[in-house]
CSV table of C-alpha atoms and ligand atoms in Angstrom, one decimal:
chain,number,residue,atom,x,y,z
W,17,MET,CA,-11.0,-18.7,17.7
W,18,ALA,CA,-8.6,-21.5,17.7
W,19,LYS,CA,-4.9,-20.3,17.0
W,20,ALA,CA,-3.6,-21.4,13.6
W,21,PRO,CA,-1.0,-24.2,14.0
W,22,THR,CA,2.5,-22.9,13.4
W,23,PRO,CA,3.8,-24.7,10.4
W,24,GLU,CA,6.7,-27.1,11.1
W,25,LEU,CA,9.5,-25.2,9.3
W,26,ARG,CA,11.8,-25.1,12.3
W,27,ARG,CA,14.2,-27.6,10.6
W,28,TYR,CA,14.5,-25.4,7.5
W,29,MET,CA,15.5,-22.4,9.5
W,30,ASP,CA,18.6,-20.7,8.1
W,31,LYS,CA,18.6,-23.0,5.1
W,32,ARG,CA,18.1,-22.0,1.5
W,33,LEU,CA,14.6,-23.0,0.2
W,34,MET,CA,12.9,-22.9,-3.2
W,35,LEU,CA,9.2,-21.7,-3.0
W,36,GLN,CA,6.7,-22.2,-5.9
W,37,LEU,CA,4.3,-19.2,-5.7
W,38,ASN,CA,1.0,-18.4,-7.5
W,39,GLY,CA,1.5,-17.4,-11.1
W,40,ASN,CA,4.1,-20.1,-11.5
W,41,ARG,CA,6.7,-17.9,-9.9
W,42,LYS,CA,9.7,-19.5,-8.2
W,43,VAL,CA,11.7,-17.7,-5.5
W,44,THR,CA,14.7,-19.2,-3.5
W,45,GLY,CA,16.1,-17.7,-0.4
W,46,VAL,CA,17.3,-18.4,3.1
W,47,LEU,CA,14.5,-19.0,5.6
W,48,ARG,CA,14.7,-16.4,8.4
W,49,GLY,CA,11.3,-16.6,9.8
W,50,TYR,CA,7.6,-17.7,9.6
W,51,ASP,CA,4.3,-17.4,11.5
W,52,PRO,CA,1.0,-19.3,11.9
W,53,PHE,CA,-0.3,-17.4,8.9
W,54,MET,CA,2.5,-18.9,6.7
W,55,ASN,CA,4.0,-15.5,6.2
W,56,ILE,CA,7.5,-16.6,5.2
W,57,VAL,CA,10.5,-14.3,5.5
W,58,LEU,CA,13.3,-15.2,3.1
W,59,ASP,CA,16.7,-13.6,3.2
W,60,ASP,CA,18.8,-12.9,0.0
W,61,ALA,CA,15.6,-13.9,-1.9
W,62,VAL,CA,16.1,-14.5,-5.7
W,63,GLU,CA,13.2,-15.0,-8.1
W,64,GLU,CA,14.0,-17.4,-10.9
W,65,ILE,CA,12.5,-15.7,-14.1
W,66,SER,CA,14.1,-18.3,-16.3
W,67,ALA,CA,17.0,-20.7,-16.4
W,68,SER,CA,19.4,-17.8,-17.3
W,69,GLU,CA,17.4,-14.7,-15.7
W,70,LYS,CA,17.3,-14.1,-12.1
W,71,ASN,CA,15.9,-11.2,-10.1
W,72,HIS,CA,17.4,-10.3,-6.7
W,73,ILE,CA,14.7,-9.3,-4.4
W,74,GLY,CA,16.6,-9.0,-0.9
W,75,MET,CA,14.4,-9.2,2.1
W,76,VAL,CA,11.2,-7.1,2.0
W,77,VAL,CA,7.5,-7.6,2.6
W,78,ILE,CA,4.7,-4.9,2.1
W,79,ARG,CA,1.0,-4.5,3.0
W,80,VAL,CA,-1.5,-2.4,1.2
W,81,LEU,CA,-4.6,-0.5,2.5
W,82,ILE,CA,-7.5,0.5,0.1
W,83,SER,CA,-11.0,1.6,0.2
W,84,GLY,CA,-12.1,1.7,-3.4
W,85,SER,CA,-11.8,0.1,-6.8
W,86,GLY,CA,-8.1,-0.8,-6.3
W,87,SER,CA,-6.6,0.2,-9.5
W,88,ASN,CA,-3.5,1.4,-7.8
W,89,LEU,CA,-3.4,-1.8,-5.9
W,90,GLN,CA,-3.6,-3.6,-9.2
W,91,ALA,CA,-0.6,-1.7,-10.3
W,92,LEU,CA,1.4,-2.7,-7.4
W,93,ILE,CA,0.3,-6.3,-7.8
W,94,ASP,CA,1.3,-6.3,-11.5
W,95,ALA,CA,4.6,-4.7,-10.6
W,96,THR,CA,5.5,-7.2,-8.0
W,97,GLN,CA,4.5,-10.0,-10.5
W,98,SER,CA,6.7,-8.5,-13.3
W,99,GLY,CA,9.7,-7.9,-10.9
W,100,GLN,CA,9.5,-4.2,-11.6
W,101,LEU,CA,8.8,-3.7,-7.8
W,102,ARG,CA,11.2,-5.9,-5.8
W,103,ALA,CA,8.7,-6.8,-2.9
W,104,LYS,CA,5.9,-9.1,-2.0
W,105,ILE,CA,2.5,-7.9,-1.0
W,106,ILE,CA,1.6,-10.0,2.0
W,107,VAL,CA,-1.9,-8.6,2.7
W,108,VAL,CA,-4.5,-6.2,1.6
W,109,GLY,CA,-6.6,-4.3,4.1
W,110,SER,CA,-9.6,-2.3,3.5
W,111,ASN,CA,-12.1,-0.3,5.6
W,112,ARG,CA,-14.9,-1.1,3.2
W,113,LYS,CA,-15.9,-4.8,2.7
W,114,ALA,CA,-17.4,-4.2,-0.7
W,115,ALA,CA,-14.1,-2.6,-2.1
W,116,TYR,CA,-13.4,-4.2,-5.4
W,117,GLY,CA,-9.7,-4.0,-4.6
W,118,LEU,CA,-10.3,-6.9,-2.2
W,119,GLU,CA,-11.4,-9.0,-5.3
W,120,ARG,CA,-8.4,-8.2,-7.0
W,121,ALA,CA,-6.2,-9.1,-4.1
W,122,ALA,CA,-8.0,-12.5,-3.9
W,123,LYS,CA,-7.6,-13.2,-7.5
W,124,ALA,CA,-3.8,-12.6,-7.1
W,125,GLY,CA,-3.7,-15.0,-4.2
W,126,ILE,CA,-3.1,-12.4,-1.5
W,127,GLU,CA,-4.5,-12.4,1.9
W,128,THR,CA,-7.3,-9.9,2.6
W,129,ARG,CA,-8.4,-8.3,5.8
W,130,THR,CA,-11.4,-6.0,6.4
W,131,PHE,CA,-11.5,-3.4,9.3
W,132,SER,CA,-14.9,-1.9,10.0
W,133,LEU,CA,-15.2,1.3,11.8
W,134,LYS,CA,-19.0,0.9,12.1
W,135,GLN,CA,-18.6,-2.3,13.9
W,136,PHE,CA,-16.5,-0.5,16.5
W,137,LYS,CA,-19.0,2.3,16.8
W,138,ASP,CA,-21.9,-0.1,17.0
W,139,GLN,CA,-20.1,-1.8,20.1
W,140,GLY,CA,-19.9,1.6,21.7
W,141,LYS,CA,-16.2,2.0,20.9
W,142,THR,CA,-14.3,5.0,19.6
W,143,ARG,CA,-12.5,5.8,16.5
W,144,VAL,CA,-9.2,5.7,18.2
W,145,ASP,CA,-10.0,2.2,19.7
W,146,PHE,CA,-10.6,1.2,15.9
W,147,ASP,CA,-7.2,2.7,14.8
W,148,ILE,CA,-5.3,1.0,17.6
W,149,TYR,CA,-6.9,-2.4,16.8
W,150,MET,CA,-6.1,-1.8,13.0
W,151,ALA,CA,-2.5,-0.7,13.7
W,152,LYS,CA,-1.9,-3.5,16.5
W,153,THR,CA,-3.3,-6.2,13.9
W,154,ILE,CA,-1.0,-4.9,11.0
W,155,GLN,CA,2.2,-4.6,13.1
W,156,GLU,CA,1.9,-7.6,15.3
W,157,GLU,CA,0.5,-10.1,12.6
W,158,TYR,CA,2.4,-8.9,9.6
W,159,LYS,CA,5.4,-6.8,10.6
W,160,PRO,CA,5.5,-5.1,7.2
W,161,ASP,CA,8.5,-3.2,5.8
W,162,LEU,CA,6.2,-0.8,4.1
W,163,ILE,CA,2.4,0.1,4.2
W,164,VAL,CA,1.0,1.7,1.2
W,165,LEU,CA,-2.3,3.7,1.4
W,166,ALA,CA,-3.7,3.3,-2.1
W,167,GLY,CA,-6.9,5.3,-1.8
W,168,PHE,CA,-7.4,4.4,1.8
W,169,MET,CA,-10.1,7.0,2.7
W,170,HIS,CA,-9.6,7.0,6.6
W,171,ILE,CA,-7.6,9.5,8.3
W,172,VAL,CA,-5.3,7.7,10.7
W,173,SER,CA,-4.8,9.0,14.3
W,174,PRO,CA,-1.7,9.8,16.1
W,175,GLU,CA,-2.4,6.6,18.2
W,176,PHE,CA,-2.4,4.5,14.9
W,177,LEU,CA,1.0,6.1,13.8
W,178,SER,CA,2.5,5.5,17.3
W,179,PHE,CA,2.6,1.7,16.3
W,180,PHE,CA,5.0,2.7,13.4
W,181,PRO,CA,7.9,4.6,14.8
W,182,ARG,CA,10.0,4.1,11.5
W,183,GLN,CA,7.2,6.1,9.7
W,184,ASN,CA,7.1,3.4,7.0
W,185,ILE,CA,3.7,4.4,5.7
W,186,MET,CA,3.4,5.9,2.3
W,187,ASN,CA,0.1,7.6,0.9
W,188,LEU,CA,-0.8,8.3,-2.7
W,189,HIS,CA,-2.5,11.7,-3.2
W,190,PRO,CA,-4.0,13.0,-6.5
W,191,ALA,CA,-2.6,16.5,-5.9
W,192,LEU,CA,0.7,18.4,-5.7
W,193,PRO,CA,2.0,19.1,-2.3
W,194,GLY,CA,0.0,21.7,-0.3
W,195,GLN,CA,-2.4,22.2,-3.2
W,196,PHE,CA,-5.6,20.2,-2.4
W,197,ASP,CA,-5.1,18.3,0.8
W,198,GLY,CA,-7.8,15.9,1.8
W,199,ALA,CA,-10.6,14.1,-0.1
W,200,HIS,CA,-12.1,15.0,-3.5
W,201,ALA,CA,-8.8,16.6,-4.7
W,202,ILE,CA,-9.3,16.0,-8.3
W,203,GLU,CA,-12.7,17.5,-8.4
W,204,ARG,CA,-11.4,20.5,-6.5
W,205,ALA,CA,-8.4,21.0,-8.8
W,206,TYR,CA,-10.7,20.7,-11.9
W,207,GLU,CA,-12.9,23.6,-10.3
W,208,ALA,CA,-10.0,25.7,-9.5
W,209,TYR,CA,-8.7,25.3,-13.1
W,210,GLN,CA,-12.3,26.3,-14.3
W,211,GLN,CA,-11.9,29.5,-12.2
W,212,GLY,CA,-8.5,30.2,-13.7
W,213,LYS,CA,-6.7,29.7,-10.4
W,214,ILE,CA,-4.4,27.1,-11.6
W,215,GLU,CA,-3.0,25.8,-15.0
W,216,HIS,CA,-1.9,22.4,-13.7
W,217,THR,CA,-2.4,19.8,-11.1
W,218,GLY,CA,-0.5,16.6,-10.3
W,219,VAL,CA,0.0,13.5,-8.2
W,220,MET,CA,2.4,12.7,-5.3
W,221,VAL,CA,3.4,9.9,-2.9
W,222,HIS,CA,4.4,11.1,0.6
W,223,LYS,CA,5.2,9.7,3.9
W,224,VAL,CA,2.1,9.6,6.3
W,225,ILE,CA,2.1,11.9,9.4
W,226,ALA,CA,-0.8,13.1,11.5
W,227,ASP,CA,-1.2,16.2,9.5
W,228,VAL,CA,-3.1,14.9,6.4
W,229,ASP,CA,-1.2,15.0,3.1
W,230,ARG,CA,1.6,17.1,4.7
W,231,GLY,CA,4.3,14.4,5.1
W,232,GLN,CA,7.7,14.5,3.5
W,233,VAL,CA,7.2,14.1,-0.3
W,234,ILE,CA,8.7,11.0,-1.8
W,235,LEU,CA,7.8,11.6,-5.4
W,236,GLU,CA,5.7,14.2,-7.2
W,237,ARG,CA,4.7,14.6,-10.9
W,238,PRO,CA,2.8,17.6,-12.5
W,239,ILE,CA,-0.1,17.0,-14.7
W,240,PRO,CA,-1.1,19.9,-17.2
W,241,ILE,CA,-4.9,20.6,-17.6
W,242,GLU,CA,-6.1,21.4,-21.1
W,243,LYS,CA,-9.1,23.6,-21.8
W,244,GLU,CA,-10.9,21.0,-23.6
W,245,ASP,CA,-10.4,18.5,-20.7
W,246,THR,CA,-13.6,17.1,-19.0
W,247,LEU,CA,-13.4,16.1,-15.4
W,248,ASN,CA,-13.3,12.5,-16.6
W,249,ASP,CA,-10.4,13.3,-19.0
W,250,LEU,CA,-8.5,14.8,-16.0
W,251,GLU,CA,-9.2,11.8,-13.8
W,252,THR,CA,-8.0,9.5,-16.5
W,253,LYS,CA,-4.8,11.5,-16.9
W,254,ILE,CA,-4.2,11.5,-13.2
W,255,HIS,CA,-4.9,7.6,-12.7
W,256,ARG,CA,-2.4,6.9,-15.5
W,257,VAL,CA,0.3,8.9,-13.7
W,258,GLU,CA,-0.8,7.4,-10.3
W,259,HIS,CA,-0.2,3.8,-11.6
W,260,GLU,CA,3.4,4.8,-12.3
W,261,ILE,CA,4.3,7.0,-9.4
W,262,ILE,CA,2.8,4.4,-6.7
W,263,VAL,CA,5.2,1.8,-8.1
W,264,GLU,CA,8.2,4.0,-8.4
W,265,GLY,CA,7.5,5.6,-5.0
W,266,ALA,CA,7.1,2.4,-3.2
W,267,GLN,CA,10.5,1.0,-4.7
W,268,LYS,CA,12.2,4.4,-3.7
W,269,PHE,CA,10.7,4.3,-0.1
W,270,LEU,CA,11.5,0.6,0.3
W,271,ASP,CA,15.1,1.1,-0.9
W,272,GLU,CA,15.5,4.0,1.7
W,273,LEU,CA,13.8,2.0,4.5
W,274,THR,CA,15.9,-1.1,4.0
W,275,THR,CA,19.2,0.6,4.0
W,276,GLN,CA,18.5,2.5,7.2
F,315,LIG,N1,-3.2,11.0,9.4
F,315,LIG,C1,-3.1,10.9,8.1
F,315,LIG,N2,-4.1,9.9,7.6
F,315,LIG,C2,-4.2,9.7,6.3
F,315,LIG,C3,-3.5,10.5,5.4
F,315,LIG,C4,-2.4,11.3,5.9
F,315,LIG,O1,-1.7,12.0,5.2
F,315,LIG,N3,-2.3,11.5,7.3
F,315,LIG,N4,-3.6,10.3,4.0
F,315,LIG,C5,-4.9,9.8,3.7
F,315,LIG,C6,-5.4,9.7,2.3
F,315,LIG,N5,-6.2,11.0,2.1
F,315,LIG,C7,-5.7,11.8,1.2
F,315,LIG,O2,-4.6,11.5,0.5
F,315,LIG,C8,-7.4,11.2,2.6
F,315,LIG,C9,-8.2,10.2,3.0
F,315,LIG,C10,-9.5,10.5,3.5
F,315,LIG,C11,-9.9,11.7,3.9
F,315,LIG,C12,-11.2,11.9,4.7
F,315,LIG,O3,-11.7,13.0,4.8
F,315,LIG,N6,-11.7,10.8,5.3
F,315,LIG,C13,-12.9,10.8,6.1
F,315,LIG,C14,-13.9,9.8,5.5
F,315,LIG,C15,-14.2,10.1,4.1
F,315,LIG,C16,-14.9,8.8,3.6
F,315,LIG,O4,-15.2,8.0,4.3
F,315,LIG,O5,-15.2,9.0,2.2
F,315,LIG,C17,-12.6,10.4,7.5
F,315,LIG,O6,-11.5,9.7,7.6
F,315,LIG,O7,-13.2,10.6,8.4
F,315,LIG,C18,-9.0,12.8,3.7
F,315,LIG,C19,-7.8,12.4,3.1
F,315,LIG,C20,-5.3,8.6,4.4
F,315,LIG,N7,-5.2,8.8,5.7
F,316,GAR,N1,-6.9,11.5,-0.5
F,316,GAR,C1,-6.7,10.1,-0.9
F,316,GAR,C2,-7.3,9.9,-2.2
F,316,GAR,O1,-7.9,10.7,-2.8
F,316,GAR,N2,-6.7,8.8,-2.9
F,316,GAR,C3,-7.3,8.6,-4.4
F,316,GAR,O2,-8.2,7.5,-4.3
F,316,GAR,C4,-8.1,6.9,-5.5
F,316,GAR,C5,-8.2,5.4,-5.3
F,316,GAR,O3,-8.3,4.8,-6.7
F,316,GAR,P1,-8.1,3.2,-6.7
F,316,GAR,O4,-9.1,2.7,-5.7
F,316,GAR,O5,-8.6,2.9,-8.2
F,316,GAR,O6,-6.8,2.9,-6.5
F,316,GAR,C6,-6.9,7.4,-6.3
F,316,GAR,O7,-7.1,8.4,-7.2
F,316,GAR,C7,-6.0,8.0,-5.1
F,316,GAR,O8,-5.3,9.0,-5.4
């Protein structure tokens, strides 16, 4: 495939630019870097909300990985567009080409990538080959400050994690630390409540390590379960809290990462 031509921006390097983004957003900043995919790195970036209101963003970029409907991705998109989350989503990746979250990203003018484990296996390659390709693509083509796993239903290997020595990967999990690690956590919590084993569940965002859902907790929030709650009621309560904690957790982690 022909390599994308590098845009002629050399003469603007280290100069303050004003960029007009989608959604009629205006951002100024000092050009520090760019690549053939038009990923632009601006330093001391400032979003001009209005003539009198400015939002200092700093120099951050983020990348989101999804598998499903992407309601948490939408929460991140909305938060970056409102300025609540001082960051820019530069690309959304999914391991499922039918994930509705890819449509949400495209509608927001965000680049999307799909990574198919099945394609690798059909070529006789391994799951680790797939993980290495995915990690190498993310790191070399996008160089994100933060990767957010927002319902990304793929357990990443130590080989994947080795590409990110800063451990700048955050996962959203619909359970409290050490309670219901892994998939189907909400259903398992509901079942445990019905059996009288727990009185509440919760949501957390945590750093991603090889041991699934056992990374350092960034934020956690308990969610009470009422006896009249159906599973759907509990899922609704959990998703509402998720949409808040994923934004607050991303900002908290970014602030930590960018001051290291
Ligand atoms: N190494 C890690 N990888 C991932 C973590 C993590 O903490 N460490 N968090 C998960 C997200 N997650 C729970 O929060 C999770 C996702 C998926 C699974 C799982 O069993 N996946 C199966 C496939 C299931 C499916 O396709 O429906 C698998 O990967 O074989 C467990 C937990 C993200 N990755
Ligand atoms: N173990 C990981 C896990 O269960 N993640 C869960 O997938 C859902 C994705 O929803 P979304 O696609 O609407 O954002 C969310 O509930 C998230 O906590």
